[in-house]
PDB file of C-alpha atoms in Angstrom:
ATOM      1  CA  MET K   1      96.847 101.136 137.194  1.00  0.00           C
ATOM      2  CA  ILE K   2      97.173 103.648 140.167  1.00  0.00           C
ATOM      3  CA  GLN K   3     100.321 101.771 141.395  1.00  0.00           C
ATOM      4  CA  LYS K   4     101.928 101.836 137.974  1.00  0.00           C
ATOM      5  CA  ALA K   5     101.156 105.395 137.587  1.00  0.00           C
ATOM      6  CA  LYS K   6     102.786 106.195 140.932  1.00  0.00           C
ATOM      7  CA  ALA K   7     105.831 103.979 139.890  1.00  0.00           C
ATOM      8  CA  ILE K   8     106.346 105.825 136.651  1.00  0.00           C
ATOM      9  CA  LEU K   9     106.086 109.167 138.143  1.00  0.00           C
ATOM     10  CA  LYS K  10     108.526 108.296 140.984  1.00  0.00           C
ATOM     11  CA  GLU K  11     111.113 106.778 138.486  1.00  0.00           C
ATOM     12  CA  ASN K  12     110.826 109.937 136.401  1.00  0.00           C
ATOM     13  CA  GLY K  13     111.398 112.245 139.475  1.00  0.00           C
ATOM     14  CA  LEU K  14     108.151 113.672 139.230  1.00  0.00           C
ATOM     15  CA  LYS K  15     105.939 114.708 142.265  1.00  0.00           C
ATOM     16  CA  ILE K  16     103.120 112.335 142.809  1.00  0.00           C
ATOM     17  CA  THR K  17      99.733 114.214 142.884  1.00  0.00           C
ATOM     18  CA  GLN K  18      96.168 113.074 142.226  1.00  0.00           C
ATOM     19  CA  ASN K  19      95.964 115.011 138.881  1.00  0.00           C
ATOM     20  CA  ARG K  20      99.140 113.472 137.606  1.00  0.00           C
ATOM     21  CA  ILE K  21      98.009 110.056 138.584  1.00  0.00           C
ATOM     22  CA  ASP K  22      94.726 110.532 137.001  1.00  0.00           C
ATOM     23  CA  VAL K  23      96.110 111.871 133.672  1.00  0.00           C
ATOM     24  CA  LEU K  24      98.674 109.106 133.443  1.00  0.00           C
ATOM     25  CA  ALA K  25      96.108 106.532 134.303  1.00  0.00           C
ATOM     26  CA  VAL K  26      94.218 107.313 131.210  1.00  0.00           C
ATOM     27  CA  PHE K  27      97.138 106.662 128.914  1.00  0.00           C
ATOM     28  CA  LEU K  28      98.049 103.499 130.701  1.00  0.00           C
ATOM     29  CA  GLY K  29      94.434 102.311 130.501  1.00  0.00           C
ATOM     30  CA  SER K  30      94.071 102.728 126.694  1.00  0.00           C
ATOM     31  CA  GLU K  31      95.921 102.164 123.391  1.00  0.00           C
ATOM     32  CA  LYS K  32      94.485 105.603 122.111  1.00  0.00           C
ATOM     33  CA  ALA K  33      96.036 109.090 121.511  1.00  0.00           C
ATOM     34  CA  PHE K  34      94.389 111.954 123.550  1.00  0.00           C
ATOM     35  CA  SER K  35      94.489 115.561 123.043  1.00  0.00           C
ATOM     36  CA  LEU K  36      93.988 118.119 125.802  1.00  0.00           C
ATOM     37  CA  SER K  37      90.429 118.702 124.880  1.00  0.00           C
ATOM     38  CA  ASP K  38      89.883 114.909 124.890  1.00  0.00           C
ATOM     39  CA  LEU K  39      91.075 114.663 128.415  1.00  0.00           C
ATOM     40  CA  GLU K  40      89.100 117.659 129.641  1.00  0.00           C
ATOM     41  CA  LYS K  41      86.064 115.993 128.352  1.00  0.00           C
ATOM     42  CA  LEU K  42      87.013 112.543 129.740  1.00  0.00           C
ATOM     43  CA  PHE K  43      87.247 114.277 133.261  1.00  0.00           C
ATOM     44  CA  HIS K  44      84.105 116.067 132.802  1.00  0.00           C
ATOM     45  CA  TYR K  45      85.902 119.191 133.105  1.00  0.00           C
ATOM     46  CA  SER K  46      86.657 118.594 136.898  1.00  0.00           C
ATOM     47  CA  HIS K  47      90.404 119.134 136.327  1.00  0.00           C
ATOM     48  CA  GLU K  48      91.711 122.618 135.328  1.00  0.00           C
ATOM     49  CA  ARG K  49      92.935 122.866 131.862  1.00  0.00           C
ATOM     50  CA  SER K  50      96.086 124.276 132.700  1.00  0.00           C
ATOM     51  CA  SER K  51      97.006 121.428 135.109  1.00  0.00           C
ATOM     52  CA  ILE K  52      96.257 118.934 132.410  1.00  0.00           C
ATOM     53  CA  PHE K  53      98.507 120.913 129.821  1.00  0.00           C
ATOM     54  CA  ARG K  54     101.400 121.087 132.336  1.00  0.00           C
ATOM     55  CA  ASN K  55     101.066 117.362 133.176  1.00  0.00           C
ATOM     56  CA  LEU K  56     101.194 116.486 129.271  1.00  0.00           C
ATOM     57  CA  LYS K  57     104.073 118.724 128.699  1.00  0.00           C
ATOM     58  CA  ALA K  58     106.112 117.195 131.753  1.00  0.00           C
ATOM     59  CA  TYR K  59     105.325 113.738 130.452  1.00  0.00           C
ATOM     60  CA  ALA K  60     106.378 114.554 126.996  1.00  0.00           C
ATOM     61  CA  GLU K  61     109.543 116.123 128.310  1.00  0.00           C
ATOM     62  CA  LYS K  62     110.405 113.045 130.323  1.00  0.00           C
ATOM     63  CA  GLY K  63     109.567 110.800 127.401  1.00  0.00           C
ATOM     64  CA  ILE K  64     106.693 109.145 129.277  1.00  0.00           C
ATOM     65  CA  LEU K  65     104.401 110.427 126.546  1.00  0.00           C
ATOM     66  CA  ASP K  66     104.988 111.110 122.758  1.00  0.00           C
ATOM     67  CA  LYS K  67     103.356 114.240 121.294  1.00  0.00           C
ATOM     68  CA  PHE K  68     102.331 114.318 117.674  1.00  0.00           C
ATOM     69  CA  CYS K  69      99.965 116.575 115.573  1.00  0.00           C
ATOM     70  CA  ASN K  70      97.056 114.613 114.051  1.00  0.00           C
ATOM     71  CA  ALA K  71      95.687 115.247 110.483  1.00  0.00           C
ATOM     72  CA  SER K  72      93.734 118.264 111.803  1.00  0.00           C
ATOM     73  CA  GLY K  73      96.964 119.824 113.387  1.00  0.00           C
ATOM     74  CA  THR K  74      95.868 119.096 116.945  1.00  0.00           C
ATOM     75  CA  ALA K  75      98.509 118.030 119.477  1.00  0.00           C
ATOM     76  CA  VAL K  76      97.722 114.452 120.594  1.00  0.00           C
ATOM     77  CA  TYR K  77      99.787 112.268 123.028  1.00  0.00           C
ATOM     78  CA  THR K  78     100.184 108.601 123.272  1.00  0.00           C
ATOM     79  CA  LEU K  79     102.076 106.559 125.982  1.00  0.00           C
ATOM     80  CA  ASN K  80     105.796 105.977 125.130  1.00  0.00           C
ATOM     81  CA  LEU K  81     106.291 102.303 126.268  1.00  0.00           C
ATOM     82  CA  HIS K  82     109.705 102.056 124.681  1.00  0.00           C
ATOM     83  CA  LYS K  83     111.343 105.331 125.634  1.00  0.00           C
ATOM     84  CA  HIS K  84     112.467 105.935 122.027  1.00  0.00           C
ATOM     85  CA  ASP K  85     115.413 108.226 121.277  1.00  0.00           C
ATOM     86  CA  CYS K  86     115.150 110.578 118.381  1.00  0.00           C
ATOM     87  CA  ASP K  87     115.739 107.804 115.735  1.00  0.00           C
ATOM     88  CA  GLY K  88     112.291 107.919 114.342  1.00  0.00           C
ATOM     89  CA  ARG K  89     109.245 107.902 116.524  1.00  0.00           C
ATOM     90  CA  SER K  90     106.264 106.582 114.449  1.00  0.00           C
ATOM     91  CA  HIS K  91     102.812 105.576 115.196  1.00  0.00           C
ATOM     92  CA  PHE K  92      99.666 104.500 113.241  1.00  0.00           C
ATOM     93  CA  LYS K  93      96.171 105.680 114.571  1.00  0.00           C
ATOM     94  CA  CYS K  94      93.125 104.023 113.289  1.00  0.00           C
ATOM     95  CA  LYS K  95      90.368 106.629 112.544  1.00  0.00           C
ATOM     96  CA  ASP K  96      87.658 104.419 113.374  1.00  0.00           C
ATOM     97  CA  CYS K  97      88.611 102.589 116.610  1.00  0.00           C
ATOM     98  CA  GLU K  98      91.199 105.225 117.493  1.00  0.00           C
ATOM     99  CA  THR K  99      93.766 102.489 118.595  1.00  0.00           C
ATOM    100  CA  VAL K 100      97.492 103.661 118.211  1.00  0.00           C
ATOM    101  CA  VAL K 101     100.186 101.326 117.503  1.00  0.00           C
ATOM    102  CA  SER K 102     103.922 102.028 117.634  1.00  0.00           C
ATOM    103  CA  LEU K 103     105.654 101.389 114.200  1.00  0.00           C
ATOM    104  CA  PRO K 104     109.275 100.112 113.801  1.00  0.00           C
ATOM    105  CA  ASN K 105     112.054 102.795 113.299  1.00  0.00           C
ATOM    106  CA  LEU K 106     112.411 104.306 109.953  1.00  0.00           C
ATOM    107  CA  PRO K 107     114.540 102.160 107.346  1.00  0.00           C
ATOM    108  CA  VAL K 108     118.452 103.138 107.703  1.00  0.00           C
ATOM    109  CA  GLU K 109     118.276 104.558 104.290  1.00  0.00           C
ATOM    110  CA  TYR K 110     115.874 107.270 105.411  1.00  0.00           C
ATOM    111  CA  LEU K 111     118.049 108.065 108.510  1.00  0.00           C
ATOM    112  CA  LEU K 112     121.116 108.258 106.332  1.00  0.00           C
ATOM    113  CA  VAL K 113     119.613 111.028 104.247  1.00  0.00           C
ATOM    114  CA  LEU K 114     118.170 112.735 107.190  1.00  0.00           C
ATOM    115  CA  GLY K 115     121.240 112.411 109.260  1.00  0.00           C
ATOM    116  CA  LYS K 116     123.106 114.792 106.894  1.00  0.00           C
ATOM    117  CA  ASN K 117     120.726 117.575 108.369  1.00  0.00           C
ATOM    118  CA  LYS K 118     120.579 118.879 112.094  1.00  0.00           C
ATOM    119  CA  MET K 119     117.440 117.237 113.344  1.00  0.00           C
ATOM    120  CA  GLU K 120     115.838 118.601 116.440  1.00  0.00           C
ATOM    121  CA  SER K 121     112.797 116.197 116.569  1.00  0.00           C
ATOM    122  CA  MET K 122     111.346 113.595 114.210  1.00  0.00           C
ATOM    123  CA  ASN K 123     107.798 112.415 114.669  1.00  0.00           C
ATOM    124  CA  LEU K 124     105.659 110.459 112.146  1.00  0.00           C
ATOM    125  CA  PHE K 125     101.894 110.084 112.786  1.00  0.00           C
ATOM    126  CA  ILE K 126      99.999 107.981 110.183  1.00  0.00           C
ATOM    127  CA  GLU K 127      96.228 108.051 110.257  1.00  0.00           C
ATOM    128  CA  GLY K 128      94.023 105.363 108.502  1.00  0.00           C
ATOM    129  CA  THR K 129      91.832 102.352 108.976  1.00  0.00           C
ATOM    130  CA  CYS K 130      93.455  99.235 110.883  1.00  0.00           C
ATOM    131  CA  GLU K 131      93.074  95.847 109.588  1.00  0.00           C
ATOM    132  CA  ASN K 132      90.410  94.968 112.290  1.00  0.00           C
ATOM    133  CA  CYS K 133      88.122  97.732 111.294  1.00  0.00           C
ATOM    134  CA  GLN K 134      88.495  97.078 107.721  1.00  0.00           C
ATOM    135  CA  ASN K 135      87.597  93.481 108.290  1.00  0.00           C
ATOM    136  CA  LYS K 136      84.407  94.664 110.165  1.00  0.00           C
ATOM    137  CA  ILE K 137      83.472  96.988 107.280  1.00  0.00           C
ATOM    138  CA  LEU K 138      83.774  94.123 104.809  1.00  0.00           C
ATOM    139  CA  LYS K 139      81.626  91.754 106.967  1.00  0.00           C
ATOM    140  CA  THR K 140      78.832  94.220 106.890  1.00  0.00           C
ATOM    141  CA  LEU K 141      78.693  94.560 103.072  1.00  0.00           C
TER     142      LEU K 141
END
C-alpha cells in the first residue's frame, strides 16, 4: 500500500510526505468514501485537520480522488481509479456497509441535453442499500 501511494504521489508531481502517504493509503485500502471528519477519527486526531484537508484538496485537484456531497451535505472523497473526465462521474454508496462503487457514464441522451449548457462540474452520488446487504437483511427475516 505504501509503495503504491508513493508511486501515485510521484506520478502526479506531489511531494512525498508521511501525511500524504497515510491519507492516500486509507483510500487505497478501502472501497469506502471518507469525509474529513472520518479521516480525523481514523487517525485518532494524530494528523492536523488542516493537513488532511490540504491533502484531500490536492488529491481531488489532481484527479486522484473524486469529491462528492453525501445526502447530509457533507463532502466525501472516493478513490478515482479510472481518472474520469467531466463526462459523468457517478458512484453508488451503500448506507449499510459503506462500500462505494463507480457507475458507468451517464447515457448519451443525458449528456446531449446537458451539453447545451456550460458545465463546470458534474457529480452524481447515489446512496442506498447494495445487493449484498439486502440479501443479508432478507436472510435474517
